[in-house]
């Protein structure tokens, strides 16, 4: 049985970028659906962190020429 090939750096970045996009959409949905002040604050911080991660991953992809 053949071993699966390890992911290239570009493939790994792409997967992380896709997951971050899903996480960001989920956080945005959570923010939109809550009225609890503490949860709103949580979602604001999570959205901010995920946007920063998304920007970082995009920058890394550009450096690889993707």
Coordinates of N, CA, C and O in Angstrom, one line a residue:
X1 N 0.8 -1.2 0.0 CA 0.0 0.0 0.0 C 0.9 1.2 0.0 O 1.8 1.4 0.8
X2 N 0.6 2.2 -0.9 CA 1.4 3.4 -1.1 C 1.2 4.3 0.1 O 0.0 4.5 0.5
X3 N 2.2 4.9 0.6 CA 2.1 6.0 1.6 C 1.6 7.3 0.9 O 2.0 7.6 -0.2
X4 N 0.7 8.0 1.6 CA 0.3 9.3 1.0 C 1.4 10.2 1.0 O 2.3 10.3 2.0
X5 N 1.5 11.0 0.0 CA 2.6 12.0 -0.2 C 2.3 13.1 0.9 O 1.2 13.5 1.1
X6 N 3.4 13.6 1.5 CA 3.3 14.7 2.4 C 2.8 16.0 1.6 O 3.1 16.1 0.4
X7 N 2.1 16.8 2.3 CA 1.7 18.0 1.7 C 2.8 19.0 1.4 O 3.8 19.1 2.2
X8 N 2.8 19.7 0.3 CA 3.7 20.7 0.0 C 3.4 21.9 0.9 O 2.3 22.0 1.5
X9 N 4.3 22.8 1.0 CA 4.1 24.0 1.8 C 2.9 24.8 1.3 O 2.0 25.2 2.1
X10 N 2.7 24.9 0.0 CA 1.6 25.6 -0.6 C 0.3 24.9 -0.3 O -0.7 25.5 0.0
X11 N 0.3 23.6 -0.4 CA -0.9 22.8 -0.1 C -1.3 23.0 1.4 O -2.5 23.2 1.7
X12 N -0.3 23.0 2.2 CA -0.6 23.1 3.7 C -1.2 24.5 3.9 O -2.1 24.7 4.7
X13 N -0.6 25.5 3.3 CA -1.0 26.9 3.5 C -2.5 27.0 3.0 O -3.3 27.7 3.6
X14 N -2.7 26.4 1.8 CA -4.1 26.5 1.3 C -5.1 25.9 2.2 O -6.2 26.4 2.4
X15 N -4.8 24.7 2.8 CA -5.7 24.1 3.7 C -5.9 24.9 4.9 O -7.1 25.0 5.4
X16 N -4.9 25.5 5.5 CA -5.0 26.4 6.6 C -5.9 27.6 6.3 O -6.7 28.1 7.1
X17 N -5.7 28.1 5.1 CA -6.4 29.3 4.6 C -7.9 28.9 4.5 O -8.8 29.7 4.9
X18 N -8.2 27.8 3.9 CA -9.6 27.3 3.8 C -10.2 27.1 5.2 O -11.4 27.5 5.4
X19 N -9.5 26.5 6.1 CA -10.0 26.3 7.5 C -10.2 27.6 8.2 O -11.3 27.8 8.9
X20 N -9.3 28.5 8.0 CA -9.5 29.9 8.6 C -10.7 30.6 8.1 O -11.4 31.2 8.8
X21 N -10.9 30.5 6.8 CA -12.1 31.1 6.2 C -13.4 30.5 6.8 O -14.3 31.2 7.1
X22 N -13.4 29.2 7.0 CA -14.6 28.5 7.6 C -14.7 29.0 9.0 O -15.9 29.3 9.5
X23 N -13.6 29.1 9.8 CA -13.7 29.5 11.1 C -14.2 31.0 11.2 O -15.0 31.3 12.1
X24 N -13.7 31.8 10.3 CA -14.1 33.2 10.3 C -15.6 33.3 10.0 O -16.3 34.1 10.6
X25 N -16.1 32.5 9.1 CA -17.6 32.5 8.7 C -18.4 32.1 10.0 O -19.4 32.7 10.3
X26 N -17.9 31.1 10.7 CA -18.6 30.6 11.8 C -18.6 31.6 13.0 O -19.6 31.8 13.6
X27 N -17.5 32.3 13.1 CA -17.4 33.3 14.2 C -18.3 34.5 13.8 O -19.0 35.1 14.7
X28 N -18.4 34.9 12.5 CA -19.3 35.9 12.1 C -20.7 35.6 12.3 O -21.5 36.4 12.8
X29 N -21.1 34.3 12.0 CA -22.4 33.8 12.2 C -22.8 33.8 13.7 O -23.9 34.2 14.1
X30 N -21.8 33.4 14.6 CA -22.1 33.5 16.0 C -22.3 34.9 16.5 O -23.2 35.1 17.3
X31 N -21.5 35.8 16.0 CA -21.6 37.2 16.3 C -23.0 37.7 15.9 O -23.7 38.4 16.7
X32 N -23.5 37.4 14.7 CA -24.7 37.8 14.2 C -25.9 37.3 15.0 O -27.0 37.9 15.0
X33 N -25.7 36.1 15.6 CA -26.9 35.4 16.2 C -26.9 35.6 17.8 O -27.8 35.0 18.4
X34 N -26.0 36.3 18.3 CA -26.1 36.5 19.8 C -26.4 37.9 20.2 O -26.1 38.9 19.5
X35 N -27.0 38.0 21.4 CA -27.2 39.3 21.9 C -26.5 39.5 23.3 O -26.5 40.6 23.9
X36 N -25.9 38.4 23.7 CA -25.2 38.4 25.0 C -23.9 39.3 24.9 O -23.1 39.1 24.0
X37 N -23.8 40.3 25.7 CA -22.7 41.2 25.7 C -21.3 40.5 25.8 O -20.4 40.9 25.0
X38 N -21.2 39.5 26.6 CA -19.9 38.8 26.8 C -19.6 38.0 25.5 O -18.4 38.0 25.1
X39 N -20.6 37.4 25.0 CA -20.3 36.6 23.7 C -20.0 37.6 22.6 O -19.2 37.2 21.7
X40 N -20.6 38.7 22.5 CA -20.3 39.7 21.4 C -18.8 40.1 21.5 O -18.1 40.1 20.5
X41 N -18.4 40.3 22.7 CA -17.0 40.7 22.9 C -16.1 39.6 22.5 O -15.1 39.8 21.8
X42 N -16.4 38.3 22.9 CA -15.6 37.2 22.5 C -15.6 37.1 21.0 O -14.5 36.9 20.4
X43 N -16.7 37.2 20.3 CA -16.7 37.0 18.8 C -15.9 38.1 18.2 O -15.3 37.9 17.2
X44 N -16.0 39.3 18.7 CA -15.2 40.4 18.1 C -13.7 40.1 18.2 O -13.0 40.3 17.2
X45 N -13.2 39.6 19.3 CA -11.8 39.3 19.4 C -11.5 38.1 18.5 O -10.4 38.1 17.9
X46 N -12.4 37.1 18.4 CA -12.1 35.9 17.6 C -12.1 36.4 16.1 O -11.2 35.9 15.4
X47 N -13.0 37.2 15.7 CA -13.0 37.7 14.3 C -11.8 38.4 14.0 O -11.1 38.3 12.9
X48 N -11.3 39.3 14.9 CA -10.1 40.1 14.7 C -8.9 39.2 14.6 O -8.1 39.4 13.7
X49 N -8.8 38.2 15.4 CA -7.7 37.2 15.4 C -7.7 36.4 14.1 O -6.6 36.2 13.4
X50 N -8.8 36.0 13.7 CA -8.9 35.2 12.5 C -8.7 36.0 11.2 O -8.0 35.5 10.3
X51 N -9.0 37.3 11.2 CA -8.7 38.1 10.1 C -7.2 38.3 10.0 O -6.6 38.3 8.9
X52 N -6.6 38.5 11.1 CA -5.1 38.6 11.1 C -4.4 37.4 10.6 O -3.5 37.4 9.9
X53 N -4.9 36.2 11.1 CA -4.4 34.9 10.6 C -4.6 34.8 9.1 O -3.7 34.3 8.4
X54 N -5.8 35.1 8.6 CA -6.1 35.1 7.2 C -5.1 35.9 6.4 O -4.6 35.5 5.3
X55 N -4.9 37.1 6.8 CA -4.0 38.1 6.2 C -2.6 37.5 6.1 O -1.9 37.5 5.1
X56 N -2.1 36.9 7.2 CA -0.8 36.3 7.3 C -0.7 35.2 6.3 O 0.3 35.1 5.6
X57 N -1.7 34.3 6.3 CA -1.6 33.1 5.4 C -1.6 33.6 3.9 O -0.9 33.0 3.1
X58 N -2.4 34.6 3.6 CA -2.4 35.1 2.2 C -1.0 35.7 1.9 O -0.5 35.5 0.8
X59 N -0.4 36.4 2.8 CA 0.9 36.9 2.6 C 1.9 35.8 2.3 O 2.8 35.9 1.4
X60 N 1.8 34.7 3.1 CA 2.7 33.6 2.9 C 2.5 32.9 1.6 O 3.5 32.5 0.9
X61 N 1.3 32.8 1.1 CA 1.0 32.2 -0.2 C 1.6 33.1 -1.3 O 2.2 32.6 -2.2
X62 N 1.5 34.4 -1.1 CA 2.1 35.3 -2.1 C 3.6 35.2 -2.2 O 4.2 35.2 -3.3
X63 N 4.2 35.0 -1.0 CA 5.7 34.8 -1.0 C 6.1 33.5 -1.7 O 7.2 33.4 -2.3
X64 N 5.2 32.5 -1.7 CA 5.5 31.3 -2.4 C 5.1 31.3 -3.9 O 5.4 30.4 -4.7
X65 N 4.5 32.5 -4.3 CA 4.1 32.6 -5.7 C 2.8 32.0 -6.0 O 2.5 31.6 -7.2
X66 N 2.0 31.7 -5.0 CA 0.7 31.0 -5.2 C -0.4 32.1 -5.5 O -0.5 33.1 -5.0

